[in-house]
Coordinates of C-alpha atoms and ligand atoms in Angstrom, one line a residue:
X1 CA 174.7 69.7 -97.3
X2 CA 178.5 69.6 -96.7
X3 CA 180.9 72.4 -95.8
X4 CA 182.5 71.8 -99.2
X5 CA 181.7 74.0 -102.2
X6 CA 182.4 74.1 -105.9
X7 CA 183.7 77.3 -107.4
X8 CA 183.3 78.4 -111.0
X9 CA 185.2 81.2 -112.7
X10 CA 183.2 82.8 -115.5
X11 CA 183.8 86.0 -117.6
X12 CA 181.1 87.7 -115.5
X13 CA 182.7 86.8 -112.1
X14 CA 183.4 83.9 -109.8
X15 CA 180.6 82.0 -108.2
X16 CA 180.5 79.4 -105.4
X17 CA 178.0 76.6 -105.1
X18 CA 177.2 74.3 -102.2
X19 CA 177.9 70.6 -102.5
X20 CA 175.2 68.2 -101.4
X21 CA 176.2 64.8 -100.2
X22 CA 174.1 61.8 -100.3
X23 CA 174.3 58.9 -97.8
X24 CA 176.8 57.2 -100.3
X25 CA 178.0 58.1 -103.8
X26 CA 179.4 61.2 -105.4
X27 CA 178.8 64.7 -104.1
X28 CA 176.3 66.8 -106.1
X29 CA 176.9 70.5 -107.0
X30 CA 173.7 72.4 -106.2
X31 CA 173.3 74.7 -109.2
X32 CA 169.8 75.8 -108.6
X33 CA 170.9 79.4 -108.3
X34 CA 173.2 79.1 -111.3
X35 CA 171.0 80.8 -113.9
X36 CA 170.0 83.5 -111.5
X37 CA 173.6 84.2 -110.7
X38 CA 175.2 84.0 -114.1
X39 CA 172.4 84.2 -116.7
X40 CA 173.9 81.0 -118.2
X41 CA 172.5 77.4 -118.4
X42 CA 174.4 74.2 -118.0
X43 CA 174.5 71.8 -121.0
X44 CA 174.1 68.1 -120.3
X45 CA 172.3 66.1 -123.0
X46 CA 171.3 62.7 -121.7
X47 CA 171.8 63.9 -118.1
X48 CA 175.2 62.2 -118.0
X49 CA 176.3 64.5 -115.1
X50 CA 173.1 65.8 -113.8
X51 CA 171.1 64.6 -110.8
X52 CA 167.4 65.3 -111.6
X53 CA 166.1 64.6 -108.1
X54 CA 167.0 63.2 -104.7
X55 CA 165.9 59.7 -104.0
X56 CA 166.2 57.2 -101.2
X57 CA 165.0 54.1 -103.1
X58 CA 167.8 52.7 -105.2
X59 CA 171.6 53.2 -105.3
X60 CA 173.9 52.2 -108.1
X61 CA 177.7 52.3 -108.1
X62 CA 178.5 51.7 -111.7
X63 CA 182.2 51.3 -111.3
X64 CA 181.9 48.7 -108.6
X65 CA 178.9 46.9 -110.1
X66 CA 176.8 47.5 -107.0
X67 CA 173.0 47.8 -107.0
X68 CA 171.1 48.3 -103.7
X69 CA 167.4 48.7 -103.1
X70 CA 166.8 50.6 -99.9
X71 CA 170.3 49.4 -99.0
X72 CA 169.9 45.7 -99.7
X73 CA 172.1 44.2 -102.4
X74 CA 170.3 42.9 -105.5
X75 CA 171.9 39.5 -105.4
X76 CA 170.7 38.9 -101.8
X77 CA 167.2 40.0 -102.8
X78 CA 167.2 37.8 -105.9
X79 CA 168.5 34.9 -103.9
X80 CA 166.5 35.2 -100.7
X81 CA 163.5 37.4 -101.2
X82 CA 160.3 37.3 -103.4
X83 CA 158.7 39.8 -105.7
X84 CA 156.0 40.9 -103.3
X85 CA 158.5 41.5 -100.5
X86 CA 160.7 43.6 -102.9
X87 CA 157.6 45.5 -104.0
X88 CA 156.8 46.4 -100.4
X89 CA 160.4 47.3 -99.8
X90 CA 160.6 49.7 -102.7
X91 CA 157.3 51.3 -101.9
X92 CA 157.5 51.5 -98.1
X93 CA 161.3 51.8 -97.5
X94 CA 161.9 48.7 -95.4
X95 CA 161.5 44.9 -95.5
X96 CA 158.0 44.0 -94.2
X97 CA 157.3 42.0 -91.1
X98 CA 155.3 38.8 -91.8
X99 CA 151.9 40.5 -91.0
X100 CA 152.8 43.5 -93.2
X101 CA 153.8 41.2 -96.0
X102 CA 150.6 39.1 -95.7
X103 CA 148.4 42.3 -95.7
X104 CA 150.3 43.7 -98.7
X105 CA 150.1 40.5 -100.7
X106 CA 146.4 40.3 -99.8
X107 CA 145.8 43.8 -101.0
X108 CA 147.6 43.3 -104.3
X109 CA 145.7 40.0 -105.0
X110 CA 142.4 41.8 -104.3
X111 CA 143.1 44.3 -107.1
X112 CA 144.2 41.8 -109.8
X113 CA 140.9 41.9 -111.8
X114 CA 140.3 44.6 -114.3
X115 CA 137.1 46.4 -115.2
X116 CA 135.2 44.1 -117.5
X117 CA 134.8 46.8 -120.1
X118 CA 138.6 47.1 -120.5
X119 CA 138.4 43.8 -122.4
X120 CA 136.6 45.6 -125.2
X121 CA 139.7 47.8 -125.7
X122 CA 141.7 44.8 -126.8
X123 CA 139.3 44.0 -129.6
X124 CA 140.1 47.4 -131.2
X125 CA 143.7 46.3 -131.8
X126 CA 144.9 44.2 -134.7
X127 CA 145.7 40.7 -133.7
X128 CA 149.3 41.2 -134.7
X129 CA 149.7 44.4 -132.7
X130 CA 152.9 44.5 -130.6
X131 CA 151.9 43.8 -127.0
X132 CA 153.8 46.9 -125.9
X133 CA 151.6 49.0 -128.2
X134 CA 148.6 47.5 -126.5
X135 CA 150.1 48.1 -123.0
X136 CA 150.7 51.8 -123.7
X137 CA 147.0 52.0 -124.6
X138 CA 145.3 49.9 -122.0
X139 CA 147.4 51.2 -119.0
X140 CA 146.6 54.8 -120.1
X141 CA 143.0 53.8 -120.3
X142 CA 142.9 52.8 -116.7
X143 CA 142.7 56.5 -116.0
X144 CA 139.2 56.4 -117.4
X145 CA 138.1 53.5 -115.2
X146 CA 139.4 54.2 -111.7
X147 CA 138.5 57.8 -111.0
X148 CA 138.6 57.2 -107.2
X149 CA 142.4 56.9 -107.3
X150 CA 143.5 59.8 -109.5
X151 CA 143.6 62.6 -107.0
X152 CA 147.4 62.8 -106.6
X153 CA 147.2 65.1 -103.6
X154 CA 145.6 62.4 -101.5
X155 CA 148.2 59.9 -100.2
X156 CA 145.5 57.2 -99.8
X157 CA 144.4 57.5 -103.4
X158 CA 148.1 57.4 -104.5
X159 CA 148.5 54.2 -102.5
X160 CA 145.4 52.6 -104.0
X161 CA 146.5 53.6 -107.5
X162 CA 149.9 52.1 -106.8
X163 CA 148.4 48.9 -105.6
X164 CA 146.1 48.8 -108.6
X165 CA 148.9 49.3 -111.1
X166 CA 151.1 46.6 -109.5
X167 CA 148.2 44.2 -109.3
X168 CA 146.6 44.8 -112.7
X169 CA 149.8 44.9 -114.9
X170 CA 150.1 41.0 -115.0
X171 CA 146.4 40.7 -115.9
X172 CA 146.6 43.3 -118.7
X173 CA 149.9 41.8 -120.0
X174 CA 148.5 38.3 -120.1
X175 CA 145.4 39.6 -121.9
X176 CA 147.7 41.2 -124.5
X177 CA 149.3 37.8 -125.1
X178 CA 146.0 35.9 -125.1
X179 CA 144.6 38.4 -127.7
X180 CA 147.6 37.8 -130.0
X181 CA 147.1 34.0 -130.0
X182 CA 143.3 34.1 -130.2
X183 CA 142.7 32.4 -126.8
X184 CA 140.1 33.5 -124.2
X185 CA 141.1 35.8 -121.4
X186 CA 141.4 34.1 -118.1
X187 CA 140.4 35.7 -114.7
X188 CA 143.1 35.9 -112.0
X189 CA 143.2 33.3 -109.2
X190 CA 144.1 35.0 -106.0
X191 CA 145.3 31.8 -104.2
X192 CA 148.3 31.8 -106.5
X193 CA 151.5 33.8 -106.0
X194 CA 152.0 37.0 -108.0
X195 CA 154.2 35.2 -110.6
X196 CA 152.2 31.9 -110.4
X197 CA 149.0 33.9 -111.2
X198 CA 150.7 35.6 -114.1
X199 CA 152.0 32.3 -115.6
X200 CA 148.5 30.8 -115.4
X201 CA 146.9 33.9 -116.9
X202 CA 149.4 33.7 -119.8
X203 CA 149.7 29.9 -120.5
X204 CA 146.5 28.5 -119.0
X205 CA 143.3 27.8 -120.9
X206 CA 139.8 27.5 -119.5
X207 CA 139.5 23.9 -120.8
X208 CA 141.9 22.4 -118.2
X209 CA 143.7 23.1 -115.0
X210 CA 147.1 24.8 -115.3
X211 CA 150.0 23.3 -113.3
X212 CA 152.6 25.8 -112.3
X213 CA 156.1 24.5 -112.7
X214 CA 157.9 25.7 -109.4
X215 CA 161.2 26.1 -111.3
X216 CA 159.6 28.4 -113.8
X217 CA 157.8 30.3 -111.0
X218 CA 161.0 30.8 -109.1
X219 CA 162.8 32.0 -112.3
X220 CA 160.0 34.5 -113.0
X221 CA 160.2 35.8 -109.4
X222 CA 163.9 36.4 -110.0
X223 CA 163.4 38.1 -113.3
X224 CA 160.8 40.3 -111.8
X225 CA 163.0 41.2 -108.8
X226 CA 166.0 42.0 -111.1
X227 CA 163.9 44.4 -113.1
X228 CA 161.9 46.0 -110.3
X229 CA 163.8 49.3 -110.1
X230 CA 166.9 50.9 -111.4
X231 CA 167.0 54.5 -110.1
X232 CA 166.7 57.4 -112.6
X233 CA 166.7 55.4 -115.8
X234 CA 165.0 56.7 -118.9
X235 CA 161.5 55.3 -118.3
X236 CA 161.5 56.2 -114.6
X237 CA 162.6 59.7 -115.4
X238 CA 159.8 59.8 -118.0
X239 CA 157.3 58.7 -115.2
X240 CA 158.7 61.4 -112.9
X241 CA 158.6 64.1 -115.7
X242 CA 155.1 63.2 -116.7
X243 CA 154.0 63.1 -113.0
X244 CA 155.7 66.4 -112.3
X245 CA 152.9 68.2 -114.1
X246 CA 150.3 66.6 -111.8
X247 CA 149.2 64.0 -114.4
X248 CA 147.3 61.0 -113.0
X249 CA 149.3 57.9 -112.1
X250 CA 147.9 55.6 -114.8
X251 CA 148.8 58.2 -117.5
X252 CA 152.3 58.5 -116.0
X253 CA 152.9 54.8 -116.1
X254 CA 151.7 54.6 -119.7
X255 CA 154.3 57.2 -120.5
X256 CA 156.9 55.0 -118.7
X257 CA 155.8 52.0 -120.8
X258 CA 156.2 54.0 -124.0
X259 CA 159.8 55.0 -123.0
X260 CA 160.7 51.4 -121.9
X261 CA 159.7 50.0 -125.3
X262 CA 162.8 51.5 -127.0
X263 CA 165.6 49.1 -128.0
X264 CA 168.2 51.2 -126.1
X265 CA 166.2 50.5 -122.9
X266 CA 163.7 47.7 -122.1
X267 CA 163.3 46.7 -125.8
X268 CA 166.9 45.4 -125.6
X269 CA 165.9 42.0 -124.2
X270 CA 163.8 41.3 -127.3
X271 CA 166.5 42.7 -129.6
X272 CA 169.2 40.7 -127.8
X273 CA 167.5 37.4 -128.3
X274 CA 166.8 38.2 -132.0
X275 CA 170.4 39.1 -132.4
X276 CA 171.6 35.8 -130.8
X277 CA 169.2 33.9 -133.0
X278 CA 170.5 35.8 -136.1
X279 CA 174.1 34.9 -135.1
X280 CA 172.9 31.3 -134.8
X281 CA 176.3 29.5 -134.3
X282 CA 179.5 30.2 -132.4
X283 CA 181.3 30.2 -135.7
X284 CA 179.6 33.5 -136.8
X285 CA 180.4 35.4 -133.6
X286 CA 183.6 37.1 -135.0
X287 CA 181.6 38.5 -137.9
X288 CA 179.2 40.2 -135.4
X289 CA 182.0 41.4 -133.1
X290 CA 183.6 43.0 -136.1
X291 CA 180.4 44.7 -137.1
X292 CA 179.9 46.0 -133.5
X293 CA 183.4 47.6 -133.7
X294 CA 182.9 49.1 -137.1
X295 CA 182.2 52.8 -136.8
X296 CA 180.4 52.8 -140.2
X297 CA 178.0 50.1 -139.1
X298 CA 175.1 51.1 -136.8
X299 CA 175.0 47.6 -135.4
X300 CA 175.5 47.2 -131.7
X301 CA 175.8 44.1 -129.5
X302 CA 172.3 44.2 -127.9
X303 CA 172.4 43.4 -124.2
X304 CA 175.8 44.9 -124.0
X305 CA 176.8 48.2 -122.4
X306 CA 175.2 50.5 -119.9
X307 CA 175.2 54.2 -119.1
X308 CA 176.0 53.6 -115.5
X309 CA 177.6 50.1 -115.2
X310 CA 181.2 50.3 -116.2
X311 CA 182.4 47.2 -114.5
X312 CA 179.7 44.5 -114.7
X313 CA 175.9 44.7 -114.4
X314 CA 175.2 42.8 -111.2
X315 CA 171.8 41.8 -112.5
X316 CA 173.5 40.0 -115.5
X317 CA 175.4 37.7 -113.2
X318 CA 172.2 36.5 -111.5
X319 CA 170.5 36.3 -114.8
X320 CA 173.3 34.2 -116.4
X321 CA 173.2 31.7 -113.5
X322 CA 169.4 31.6 -113.7
X323 CA 169.5 30.9 -117.4
X324 CA 171.8 27.9 -116.9
X325 CA 169.7 26.6 -114.1
X326 CA 166.3 27.0 -115.9
X327 CA 167.6 25.3 -119.1
X328 CA 169.1 22.5 -117.2
X329 CA 166.1 21.9 -115.0
X330 CA 163.6 22.1 -117.9
X331 CA 166.0 19.8 -119.8
X332 CA 166.2 22.2 -122.7
X333 CA 169.3 22.5 -124.8
X334 CA 169.3 25.8 -126.6
X335 CA 172.1 26.7 -129.0
X336 CA 171.3 30.3 -128.2
X337 CA 172.7 29.9 -124.7
X338 CA 176.0 28.6 -126.2
X339 CA 176.2 31.5 -128.6
X340 CA 175.5 34.0 -125.7
X341 CA 178.1 32.5 -123.4
X342 CA 180.8 32.4 -126.1
X343 CA 179.9 35.9 -127.3
X344 CA 180.3 37.2 -123.8
X345 CA 183.7 35.5 -123.4
X346 CA 185.0 36.8 -126.7
X347 CA 183.7 40.4 -126.0
X348 CA 185.1 40.4 -122.5
X349 CA 188.6 39.7 -123.8
X350 CA 188.3 42.1 -126.8
X351 CA 190.2 45.4 -126.6
X352 CA 187.3 47.5 -128.0
X353 CA 184.9 46.2 -125.3
X354 CA 187.5 46.4 -122.5
X355 CA 188.4 50.0 -123.4
X356 CA 184.8 51.2 -123.7
X357 CA 183.9 49.2 -120.5
X358 CA 181.1 47.3 -122.3
X359 CA 179.8 44.3 -120.3
X360 CA 176.6 42.2 -120.6
X361 CA 173.6 43.9 -119.1
X362 CA 170.5 42.5 -117.5
X363 CA 168.9 42.0 -121.0
X364 CA 171.7 39.8 -122.3
X365 CA 170.5 36.5 -120.7
X366 CA 166.9 37.3 -119.8
X367 CA 165.7 36.5 -123.3
X368 CA 167.2 33.0 -123.1
X369 CA 165.2 32.2 -120.0
X370 CA 162.0 33.8 -121.2
X371 CA 162.3 31.9 -124.4
X372 CA 162.8 28.6 -122.5
X373 CA 159.7 29.3 -120.4
X374 CA 157.7 29.8 -123.6
X375 CA 157.2 33.5 -124.0
X376 CA 157.3 34.9 -127.5
X377 CA 160.0 37.6 -127.9
X378 CA 157.4 40.4 -128.3
X379 CA 156.4 39.7 -124.7
X380 CA 159.8 40.2 -123.2
X381 CA 159.6 43.9 -122.8
X382 CA 156.1 43.6 -121.4
X383 CA 157.5 41.4 -118.6
X384 CA 160.1 44.1 -117.9
X385 CA 157.2 46.6 -117.7
X386 CA 155.3 44.4 -115.2
X387 CA 158.3 44.3 -112.9
X388 CA 159.4 47.9 -113.4
X389 CA 155.9 49.2 -112.5
X390 CA 156.8 48.7 -108.9
X391 CA 159.8 51.0 -109.3
X392 CA 157.8 53.5 -111.3
X393 CA 155.1 53.8 -108.7
X394 CA 157.6 53.9 -105.8
X395 CA 159.6 56.7 -107.6
X396 CA 156.4 58.5 -108.5
X397 CA 155.1 58.5 -104.9
X398 CA 158.5 59.7 -103.7
X399 CA 158.4 62.6 -106.2
X400 CA 154.9 63.7 -105.3
X401 CA 155.8 63.7 -101.5
X402 CA 159.0 65.6 -102.1
X403 CA 158.6 69.2 -100.9
X404 CA 161.4 70.3 -103.4
X405 CA 159.5 68.8 -106.3
X406 CA 158.8 71.2 -109.2
X407 CA 157.4 70.6 -112.7
X408 CA 160.3 69.2 -114.8
X409 CA 161.3 71.9 -117.3
X410 CA 164.8 71.6 -118.8
X411 CA 166.4 74.5 -120.6
X412 CA 168.1 74.4 -124.0
X413 CA 171.0 75.6 -126.0
X414 CA 169.2 77.3 -128.9
X415 CA 170.9 77.0 -132.2
X416 CA 168.1 77.9 -134.6
X417 CA 167.4 81.0 -136.7
X418 CA 167.5 84.4 -134.9
X419 CA 164.6 86.8 -135.2
X420 CA 163.5 87.5 -138.8
X421 CA 160.4 89.0 -140.4
X422 CA 157.6 87.0 -141.9
X423 CA 157.6 87.0 -145.8
X424 CA 154.2 86.4 -147.5
X425 CA 154.1 83.2 -149.5
X426 CA 154.1 84.9 -153.0
X427 CA 157.3 86.8 -152.1
X428 CA 159.4 83.8 -150.9
Ligands
CMC1 N1 177.9 47.5 -128.9 C1 179.0 48.1 -129.5 N2 179.4 49.3 -129.1 C2 178.8 49.9 -128.1 C3 177.7 49.3 -127.5 C4 177.3 48.1 -127.9 N3 176.2 47.5 -127.3 N4 177.3 50.2 -126.5 C5 178.1 51.3 -126.5 N5 179.0 51.1 -127.5 C6 180.0 52.1 -127.9 C7 179.5 53.2 -128.6 O1 179.5 53.0 -130.0 C8 180.3 54.4 -128.2 O2 181.5 54.3 -128.9 P1 182.3 55.7 -129.3 O3 182.8 56.3 -128.0 O4 183.5 55.2 -130.1 O5 181.4 56.5 -130.0 C9 180.7 54.0 -126.7 O6 180.5 52.6 -126.6 C10 179.8 54.7 -125.7 O7 178.4 54.4 -126.1 P2 177.2 55.4 -125.8 O8 176.1 55.1 -126.7 O9 177.7 56.9 -125.8 O10 176.9 55.1 -124.3 P3 175.5 55.4 -123.6 O11 175.9 55.4 -122.1 O12 174.9 56.6 -124.1 O13 174.6 54.1 -124.0 C11 173.5 52.1 -124.0 C12 174.3 53.1 -123.1 C13 172.9 51.0 -123.0 C14 172.3 52.8 -124.6 C15 174.4 51.4 -125.1 O14 175.5 50.7 -124.5 C16 173.6 50.5 -126.0 O15 173.0 51.0 -127.0 N6 173.6 49.2 -125.7 C17 172.8 48.2 -126.5 C18 171.4 48.3 -126.1 C19 171.1 47.7 -124.7 O16 171.5 46.5 -124.4 N7 170.3 48.4 -123.9 C20 169.9 47.8 -122.5 C21 170.4 48.6 -121.4 S1 170.2 47.8 -119.8 C22 168.6 47.6 -119.6 C23 167.9 48.9 -119.3 O17 168.2 49.5 -118.2 O18 167.0 49.3 -120.0

């Protein structure tokens, strides 16, 4: 709380509200008493000016292009850390000491297997089911398998559920992929890294050993780190809202997966690569730029724009460099990368994009890398979901432990019919 206040003049009087100040970032007007004082609601569709909670996990300065996890800049984490360390950081608040990291990694690897009966769920899906559809179902189904970690009032059970979710997501995601290509499910190998294990589960077959390419493993680590958390984005807010009613953690994460799937959110990585493929050559870029600018055309440049970043998405910078490195080291020449780079340059110098502060976001280059590694486009958002599970469980735990937490219950501006009397069907 600061000494500063915000005053509001209304027809029914003047009111003063305290300002809350975070450790960094804009002050926040505390309007909790607003309705009681004034009998009015505030209106903010899409929460463009509304802080829905307090959080100590992730900080974004959209104007400066800054993203910090527990205070650490994303580019330093992407460059120097690994996914297990970032997962620990997000969950526990600080970088682990070696012993803590070893114990955390050990715990996660000991939870990588899924109940054998879960495999039967996959067989209920069509082979051509979108893997995100499968993930919504099977992650929700975990609630029916792990009853000993659904009591959300018990911090130990919450921690076990969090470990289970982080550990089992790669197994479930790889099973979704294997099911779609008709190959047998593999069991996890706990001697491998988190990403190494996931690569083997996805691309390995029981008939021969799978060799992990260290360049690909490193790129996957980076992609996972870059997607691990992003403060109160749509899917995280969904997880918090679902969790605010006391729902179990597996059901809440399934809700987050459903939200992430949308093309305005996590589904944008799939949509961005499809768009780059559709553009196909550098020559056709102006046509698509013109479409993106045309008010009568619903087309948007996928992988461009962000609610919060109005300078540059710092994750996109790391992603672009990783895309170049991966393609070079794997000796792949993909015309899609040329299209992406040229499109970025043209858009960055175009008045429409400058004026609206539209820059490439994390999804613009990630598809190029994932495609080079060999993932089909339908798996892109699933990979996002694996990584974001860490952020979701960290935010969910923070919410449950917050003494100010209440069930999420927004108000509305009602614009429907006023009270009227029922008319029997024959008289209508
Ligand atoms: N291409 C063309 N025009 C755009 C784009 C775009 N990608 N994004 C925004 N605009 C325009 C939009 O038409 C609007 O113009 P006007 O003011 O004339 O009506 C203006 O910019 C503001 O757009 P908005 O939709 O009001 O902004 P928002 O903050 O609600 O939306 C967004 C943010 C990410 C949903 C949007 O930029 C978008 O749809 N981008 C494409 C999808 C995408 O890449 N999503 C991934 C986001 S990053 C990963 C993640 O966190 O999930």
